[in-house]
């Protein structure tokens, strides 16, 4: 996947009236936080941000180009107005790439379990797992193929096919899904 880039400019003015003027001009007020918690106020293009925000996950690493300088970042939060279908404010978390991050991620399942095709019932137990990895190693999403799960089988956290560079913080014996027999 190509690296996603968002262009930004630093800004010094704050307040509601400044934010309203930015939004009226097609810009979006934003804040960039570094690993130390220091904040930098930004001004980004609203359309450019909207296209990116709708396609990324919370663990998708993007390039935030601030005044021509590249920064690796995550979109940490976005304030969104449902009535106007527009973003009002965005928060970015810039990472150096040297420190590991911890992320809680939902597991996406693909395939129909063999036990369900034989008349069993699919039971979901743990909806998400917690991972720890360097930003470059953190997956954008977790996908698990459950087509081989038979009646009476349990698909556990340890059965996820993750890279060796990723540390799973969730109990490895925790059940993600199971297939029980029909009545």
mmCIF file of C-alpha atoms in Angstrom:
data_model
loop_
_atom_site.group_PDB
_atom_site.id
_atom_site.type_symbol
_atom_site.label_atom_id
_atom_site.label_comp_id
_atom_site.label_asym_id
_atom_site.label_seq_id
_atom_site.Cartn_x
_atom_site.Cartn_y
_atom_site.Cartn_z
ATOM 1 C CA UNK A 1 0.000 0.000 0.000
ATOM 2 C CA UNK A 2 1.267 3.481 -0.853
ATOM 3 C CA UNK A 3 2.104 5.838 1.964
ATOM 4 C CA UNK A 4 -0.770 8.251 2.635
ATOM 5 C CA UNK A 5 0.265 11.908 2.860
ATOM 6 C CA UNK A 6 -1.571 14.820 4.509
ATOM 7 C CA UNK A 7 -0.124 18.307 4.017
ATOM 8 C CA UNK A 8 -0.345 20.740 6.945
ATOM 9 C CA UNK A 9 0.781 24.210 7.995
ATOM 10 C CA UNK A 10 1.466 25.351 11.528
ATOM 11 C CA UNK A 11 -0.808 28.040 12.940
ATOM 12 C CA UNK A 12 -0.490 30.397 15.874
ATOM 13 C CA UNK A 13 -4.008 31.800 16.263
ATOM 14 C CA UNK A 14 -6.540 29.966 18.412
ATOM 15 C CA UNK A 15 -10.181 30.270 19.352
ATOM 16 C CA UNK A 16 -13.654 29.677 17.989
ATOM 17 C CA UNK A 17 -13.651 32.562 15.540
ATOM 18 C CA UNK A 18 -10.332 31.456 14.014
ATOM 19 C CA UNK A 19 -11.622 27.878 13.686
ATOM 20 C CA UNK A 20 -14.830 29.071 12.015
ATOM 21 C CA UNK A 21 -12.839 31.185 9.534
ATOM 22 C CA UNK A 22 -10.618 28.210 8.728
ATOM 23 C CA UNK A 23 -13.617 25.940 8.121
ATOM 24 C CA UNK A 24 -15.297 28.600 5.966
ATOM 25 C CA UNK A 25 -12.130 28.730 3.839
ATOM 26 C CA UNK A 26 -12.153 24.934 3.340
ATOM 27 C CA UNK A 27 -9.450 24.331 5.934
ATOM 28 C CA UNK A 28 -9.570 22.243 9.097
ATOM 29 C CA UNK A 29 -8.061 23.108 12.501
ATOM 30 C CA UNK A 30 -5.939 20.272 13.862
ATOM 31 C CA UNK A 31 -3.440 19.479 16.606
ATOM 32 C CA UNK A 32 -0.330 17.321 16.354
ATOM 33 C CA UNK A 33 0.904 15.630 19.551
ATOM 34 C CA UNK A 34 4.382 14.142 19.797
ATOM 35 C CA UNK A 35 5.504 11.241 22.013
ATOM 36 C CA UNK A 36 6.302 13.642 24.863
ATOM 37 C CA UNK A 37 2.752 15.054 24.805
ATOM 38 C CA UNK A 38 3.747 18.425 23.345
ATOM 39 C CA UNK A 39 1.134 19.929 21.028
ATOM 40 C CA UNK A 40 1.505 21.859 17.772
ATOM 41 C CA UNK A 41 -1.509 23.560 16.205
ATOM 42 C CA UNK A 42 -2.061 22.814 12.515
ATOM 43 C CA UNK A 43 -4.142 23.940 9.569
ATOM 44 C CA UNK A 44 -4.971 21.224 6.980
ATOM 45 C CA UNK A 45 -7.111 20.974 3.852
ATOM 46 C CA UNK A 46 -10.565 19.668 4.824
ATOM 47 C CA UNK A 47 -11.210 17.734 1.593
ATOM 48 C CA UNK A 48 -7.797 16.073 1.638
ATOM 49 C CA UNK A 49 -8.285 15.024 5.282
ATOM 50 C CA UNK A 50 -11.810 13.727 4.663
ATOM 51 C CA UNK A 51 -10.634 11.427 1.852
ATOM 52 C CA UNK A 52 -7.897 9.987 4.051
ATOM 53 C CA UNK A 53 -9.961 9.746 7.245
ATOM 54 C CA UNK A 54 -12.649 7.641 5.567
ATOM 55 C CA UNK A 55 -10.133 5.053 4.328
ATOM 56 C CA UNK A 56 -7.749 4.489 7.259
ATOM 57 C CA UNK A 57 -7.940 2.491 10.471
ATOM 58 C CA UNK A 58 -6.727 3.747 13.872
ATOM 59 C CA UNK A 59 -3.431 1.891 13.315
ATOM 60 C CA UNK A 60 -2.734 3.064 9.753
ATOM 61 C CA UNK A 61 0.537 4.980 9.695
ATOM 62 C CA UNK A 62 0.382 8.121 7.540
ATOM 63 C CA UNK A 63 2.882 10.803 6.572
ATOM 64 C CA UNK A 64 1.955 14.178 8.044
ATOM 65 C CA UNK A 65 3.908 16.794 6.097
ATOM 66 C CA UNK A 66 4.096 19.891 8.320
ATOM 67 C CA UNK A 67 5.628 22.923 6.591
ATOM 68 C CA UNK A 68 7.523 20.564 4.278
ATOM 69 C CA UNK A 69 8.860 18.287 7.056
ATOM 70 C CA UNK A 70 7.698 14.651 7.050
ATOM 71 C CA UNK A 71 6.367 13.079 10.262
ATOM 72 C CA UNK A 72 5.021 9.559 10.780
ATOM 73 C CA UNK A 73 1.639 9.851 12.486
ATOM 74 C CA UNK A 74 -1.668 8.227 13.325
ATOM 75 C CA UNK A 75 -5.025 9.963 13.185
ATOM 76 C CA UNK A 76 -5.757 9.886 16.902
ATOM 77 C CA UNK A 77 -9.189 11.509 16.909
ATOM 78 C CA UNK A 78 -11.579 13.422 14.696
ATOM 79 C CA UNK A 79 -14.461 15.629 15.776
ATOM 80 C CA UNK A 80 -17.213 15.131 13.206
ATOM 81 C CA UNK A 81 -20.544 16.920 12.641
ATOM 82 C CA UNK A 82 -23.129 14.377 11.523
ATOM 83 C CA UNK A 83 -25.604 17.062 10.400
ATOM 84 C CA UNK A 84 -23.281 18.739 7.916
ATOM 85 C CA UNK A 85 -21.252 15.581 7.131
ATOM 86 C CA UNK A 86 -18.011 17.455 7.771
ATOM 87 C CA UNK A 87 -15.023 17.098 10.051
ATOM 88 C CA UNK A 88 -14.632 19.910 12.596
ATOM 89 C CA UNK A 89 -11.237 19.130 14.148
ATOM 90 C CA UNK A 90 -8.530 16.466 13.946
ATOM 91 C CA UNK A 91 -5.861 15.197 16.332
ATOM 92 C CA UNK A 92 -2.684 13.488 15.126
ATOM 93 C CA UNK A 93 -0.225 11.442 17.176
ATOM 94 C CA UNK A 94 3.302 11.682 15.766
ATOM 95 C CA UNK A 95 5.631 8.755 16.461
ATOM 96 C CA UNK A 96 9.387 8.500 16.101
ATOM 97 C CA UNK A 97 9.285 4.845 15.124
ATOM 98 C CA UNK A 98 11.757 3.897 17.886
ATOM 99 C CA UNK A 99 9.259 3.363 20.714
ATOM 100 C CA UNK A 100 6.661 0.567 20.668
ATOM 101 C CA UNK A 101 2.987 1.484 20.731
ATOM 102 C CA UNK A 102 0.067 -0.414 22.226
ATOM 103 C CA UNK A 103 -3.161 -0.734 20.254
ATOM 104 C CA UNK A 104 -6.465 -2.469 20.903
ATOM 105 C CA UNK A 105 -7.718 -3.941 17.624
ATOM 106 C CA UNK A 106 -10.900 -5.662 16.517
ATOM 107 C CA UNK A 107 -10.452 -9.053 14.846
ATOM 108 C CA UNK A 108 -12.045 -9.373 11.386
ATOM 109 C CA UNK A 109 -13.102 -12.900 10.432
ATOM 110 C CA UNK A 110 -13.141 -14.293 6.892
ATOM 111 C CA UNK A 111 -14.621 -17.556 5.711
ATOM 112 C CA UNK A 112 -17.474 -19.663 7.023
ATOM 113 C CA UNK A 113 -16.472 -22.224 9.662
ATOM 114 C CA UNK A 114 -16.811 -25.864 8.597
ATOM 115 C CA UNK A 115 -18.800 -26.498 11.781
ATOM 116 C CA UNK A 116 -21.410 -23.887 10.805
ATOM 117 C CA UNK A 117 -21.779 -25.500 7.370
ATOM 118 C CA UNK A 118 -22.379 -28.826 9.197
ATOM 119 C CA UNK A 119 -25.210 -27.287 11.274
ATOM 120 C CA UNK A 120 -23.355 -25.788 14.251
ATOM 121 C CA UNK A 121 -23.611 -22.307 15.758
ATOM 122 C CA UNK A 122 -20.853 -19.700 15.734
ATOM 123 C CA UNK A 123 -20.174 -18.107 19.130
ATOM 124 C CA UNK A 124 -17.992 -14.998 19.393
ATOM 125 C CA UNK A 125 -16.205 -14.553 22.715
ATOM 126 C CA UNK A 126 -13.470 -11.874 22.741
ATOM 127 C CA UNK A 127 -14.101 -9.080 20.180
ATOM 128 C CA UNK A 128 -10.633 -7.525 20.187
ATOM 129 C CA UNK A 129 -7.002 -8.103 21.118
ATOM 130 C CA UNK A 130 -4.298 -5.794 22.459
ATOM 131 C CA UNK A 131 -1.015 -5.661 20.545
ATOM 132 C CA UNK A 132 2.351 -4.040 21.204
ATOM 133 C CA UNK A 133 4.787 -3.326 18.368
ATOM 134 C CA UNK A 134 6.896 -0.693 16.696
ATOM 135 C CA UNK A 135 4.763 1.613 14.512
ATOM 136 C CA UNK A 136 6.186 0.176 11.276
ATOM 137 C CA UNK A 137 5.300 -3.383 12.391
ATOM 138 C CA UNK A 138 1.766 -2.653 13.665
ATOM 139 C CA UNK A 139 -0.816 -4.092 11.269
ATOM 140 C CA UNK A 140 -3.564 -1.824 9.943
ATOM 141 C CA UNK A 141 -6.094 -4.582 10.716
ATOM 142 C CA UNK A 142 -6.202 -8.174 11.935
ATOM 143 C CA UNK A 143 -7.865 -10.720 9.683
ATOM 144 C CA UNK A 144 -8.381 -14.342 10.758
ATOM 145 C CA UNK A 145 -9.449 -17.179 8.452
ATOM 146 C CA UNK A 146 -11.905 -19.288 10.450
ATOM 147 C CA UNK A 147 -13.051 -21.608 7.654
ATOM 148 C CA UNK A 148 -11.294 -24.603 9.264
ATOM 149 C CA UNK A 149 -13.088 -24.390 12.633
ATOM 150 C CA UNK A 150 -15.241 -27.506 13.177
ATOM 151 C CA UNK A 151 -18.007 -28.260 15.682
ATOM 152 C CA UNK A 152 -16.474 -28.321 19.169
ATOM 153 C CA UNK A 153 -13.335 -26.443 18.060
ATOM 154 C CA UNK A 154 -12.164 -23.154 19.574
ATOM 155 C CA UNK A 155 -10.187 -20.487 17.713
ATOM 156 C CA UNK A 156 -7.885 -18.843 20.272
ATOM 157 C CA UNK A 157 -5.719 -15.719 20.322
ATOM 158 C CA UNK A 158 -2.611 -17.905 19.861
ATOM 159 C CA UNK A 159 -4.085 -19.147 16.541
ATOM 160 C CA UNK A 160 -3.873 -15.665 14.987
ATOM 161 C CA UNK A 161 -1.215 -15.494 12.295
ATOM 162 C CA UNK A 162 0.799 -12.454 13.456
ATOM 163 C CA UNK A 163 4.389 -11.482 12.756
ATOM 164 C CA UNK A 164 7.108 -12.294 15.300
ATOM 165 C CA UNK A 165 7.768 -8.569 15.807
ATOM 166 C CA UNK A 166 4.274 -8.145 17.332
ATOM 167 C CA UNK A 167 3.718 -8.874 21.029
ATOM 168 C CA UNK A 168 0.201 -9.984 21.927
ATOM 169 C CA UNK A 169 -0.805 -8.480 25.287
ATOM 170 C CA UNK A 170 -4.142 -10.357 25.458
ATOM 171 C CA UNK A 171 -4.105 -13.816 27.089
ATOM 172 C CA UNK A 172 -2.987 -16.244 24.365
ATOM 173 C CA UNK A 173 -5.452 -18.886 25.602
ATOM 174 C CA UNK A 174 -8.476 -16.536 25.368
ATOM 175 C CA UNK A 175 -11.192 -17.823 23.036
ATOM 176 C CA UNK A 176 -12.012 -15.616 20.059
ATOM 177 C CA UNK A 177 -14.708 -17.830 18.543
ATOM 178 C CA UNK A 178 -16.051 -21.343 18.914
ATOM 179 C CA UNK A 179 -18.566 -23.516 17.096
ATOM 180 C CA UNK A 180 -21.107 -25.419 19.170
ATOM 181 C CA UNK A 181 -23.333 -28.261 18.038
ATOM 182 C CA UNK A 182 -26.877 -27.553 16.899
ATOM 183 C CA UNK A 183 -29.831 -28.778 18.914
#
